[in-house]
């Protein structure tokens, strides 16, 4: 995802600073810093191969940002979901108490999330 000047997902009311900026993938540190300047809260769902390398290269620069949360997603997360894709998609996604719940037309998935970086830490 991580393309262009806009977030993958955002929440913003007209005339106000962006409340939430959500990124998925392994964005550049500059993009994450820009997001942190433009939004009150930034969530990065780290996804893709070699997440450990991305973290090693960037955690010191990004770990000090007060409004950034980084949560890695397992590399194999999308494999079962891709097999369920249909022409039209209806998914329900809920994140609560460190759990991600994803319901599709045919299946229910849940995943324990572990935040590596949280605001104020």
CSV table of C-alpha atoms in Angstrom, one decimal:
chain,number,residue,atom,x,y,z
A,1,UNK,CA,0.0,0.0,0.0
A,2,UNK,CA,2.0,3.0,1.2
A,3,UNK,CA,1.8,5.1,-2.0
A,4,UNK,CA,1.2,8.7,-2.7
A,5,UNK,CA,0.7,11.5,-0.3
A,6,UNK,CA,-2.3,10.1,1.5
A,7,UNK,CA,-2.7,7.4,4.1
A,8,UNK,CA,-3.9,3.9,3.4
A,9,UNK,CA,-6.8,4.6,5.8
A,10,UNK,CA,-7.6,7.9,7.6
A,11,UNK,CA,-10.1,9.6,9.9
A,12,UNK,CA,-10.5,13.3,9.5
A,13,UNK,CA,-13.3,15.7,10.2
A,14,UNK,CA,-13.7,18.7,7.9
A,15,UNK,CA,-11.6,21.6,9.1
A,16,UNK,CA,-9.7,19.6,11.7
A,17,UNK,CA,-6.3,18.0,11.8
A,18,UNK,CA,-6.4,14.3,10.8
A,19,UNK,CA,-7.3,12.2,13.8
A,20,UNK,CA,-5.9,8.9,12.6
A,21,UNK,CA,-3.4,7.9,9.9
A,22,UNK,CA,-3.1,4.2,9.2
A,23,UNK,CA,-0.3,2.6,7.1
A,24,UNK,CA,0.2,-1.0,6.1
A,25,UNK,CA,3.5,-2.4,4.9
A,26,UNK,CA,7.0,-1.1,5.3
A,27,UNK,CA,6.9,2.7,4.5
A,28,UNK,CA,10.0,4.9,4.5
A,29,UNK,CA,10.9,6.6,7.8
A,30,UNK,CA,10.2,9.9,6.1
A,31,UNK,CA,6.7,8.9,5.3
A,32,UNK,CA,6.1,7.8,8.9
A,33,UNK,CA,7.5,11.1,10.2
A,34,UNK,CA,5.3,13.0,7.8
A,35,UNK,CA,2.2,11.1,9.0
A,36,UNK,CA,3.1,11.9,12.6
A,37,UNK,CA,3.3,15.6,11.8
A,38,UNK,CA,-0.1,15.5,9.9
A,39,UNK,CA,-2.1,13.3,12.3
A,40,UNK,CA,-2.9,13.1,16.0
A,41,UNK,CA,-2.4,9.3,16.0
A,42,UNK,CA,-0.5,7.1,13.5
A,43,UNK,CA,-0.8,3.3,13.3
A,44,UNK,CA,1.6,1.3,11.3
A,45,UNK,CA,0.7,-2.3,10.6
A,46,UNK,CA,4.1,-3.6,9.6
A,47,UNK,CA,3.7,-6.2,6.9
A,48,UNK,CA,5.8,-8.0,4.4
A,49,UNK,CA,9.0,-10.0,4.1
A,50,UNK,CA,12.0,-9.0,6.2
A,51,UNK,CA,10.1,-7.1,8.8
A,52,UNK,CA,13.0,-7.7,11.2
A,53,UNK,CA,15.4,-5.8,8.9
A,54,UNK,CA,12.9,-2.9,8.6
A,55,UNK,CA,12.6,-2.7,12.3
A,56,UNK,CA,16.4,-2.8,12.9
A,57,UNK,CA,16.9,-0.1,10.4
A,58,UNK,CA,14.1,2.2,11.6
A,59,UNK,CA,13.1,1.6,15.2
A,60,UNK,CA,15.6,4.0,16.7
A,61,UNK,CA,14.5,6.8,14.4
A,62,UNK,CA,10.8,6.2,14.8
A,63,UNK,CA,10.5,4.8,18.3
A,64,UNK,CA,10.7,8.3,19.8
A,65,UNK,CA,7.6,9.6,18.0
A,66,UNK,CA,4.9,10.3,20.6
A,67,UNK,CA,1.9,9.5,18.4
A,68,UNK,CA,3.1,6.3,16.6
A,69,UNK,CA,2.0,2.8,17.2
A,70,UNK,CA,3.8,0.0,15.3
A,71,UNK,CA,2.2,-3.5,15.2
A,72,UNK,CA,3.7,-6.3,13.1
A,73,UNK,CA,1.4,-8.6,11.1
A,74,UNK,CA,2.5,-12.2,10.4
A,75,UNK,CA,3.7,-12.7,6.8
A,76,UNK,CA,1.3,-15.5,6.3
A,77,UNK,CA,-1.8,-13.4,7.4
A,78,UNK,CA,-3.1,-12.7,3.9
A,79,UNK,CA,-2.6,-16.2,2.4
A,80,UNK,CA,-5.8,-17.7,3.7
A,81,UNK,CA,-7.7,-14.5,3.0
A,82,UNK,CA,-6.5,-14.4,-0.6
A,83,UNK,CA,-8.0,-17.8,-1.1
A,84,UNK,CA,-11.4,-16.5,0.0
A,85,UNK,CA,-11.5,-13.5,-2.3
A,86,UNK,CA,-14.6,-13.2,-4.4
A,87,UNK,CA,-15.7,-10.6,-7.0
A,88,UNK,CA,-17.4,-8.6,-4.3
A,89,UNK,CA,-15.9,-8.3,-0.8
A,90,UNK,CA,-17.7,-7.8,2.4
A,91,UNK,CA,-15.4,-7.9,5.4
A,92,UNK,CA,-15.9,-6.9,8.9
A,93,UNK,CA,-12.7,-5.9,10.8
A,94,UNK,CA,-12.5,-5.2,14.5
A,95,UNK,CA,-9.5,-4.5,16.6
A,96,UNK,CA,-10.0,-4.5,20.3
A,97,UNK,CA,-8.0,-5.4,23.4
A,98,UNK,CA,-5.0,-6.5,21.3
A,99,UNK,CA,-7.0,-8.8,19.1
A,100,UNK,CA,-7.8,-8.4,15.4
A,101,UNK,CA,-11.0,-10.1,14.3
A,102,UNK,CA,-11.8,-10.4,10.6
A,103,UNK,CA,-15.0,-11.9,9.3
A,104,UNK,CA,-15.6,-12.7,5.7
A,105,UNK,CA,-18.6,-14.2,4.0
A,106,UNK,CA,-17.2,-17.7,4.6
A,107,UNK,CA,-14.8,-17.6,7.5
A,108,UNK,CA,-13.8,-16.0,10.8
A,109,UNK,CA,-10.1,-15.1,11.5
A,110,UNK,CA,-8.6,-13.8,14.7
A,111,UNK,CA,-5.1,-12.7,15.4
A,112,UNK,CA,-3.3,-11.6,18.6
A,113,UNK,CA,-1.6,-8.3,18.0
A,114,UNK,CA,1.6,-7.3,19.7
A,115,UNK,CA,2.5,-3.6,19.7
A,116,UNK,CA,6.2,-2.9,19.4
A,117,UNK,CA,5.9,0.8,19.8
A,118,UNK,CA,3.1,2.7,21.5
A,119,UNK,CA,2.7,6.4,22.1
A,120,UNK,CA,4.4,7.6,25.3
A,121,UNK,CA,6.8,4.6,25.6
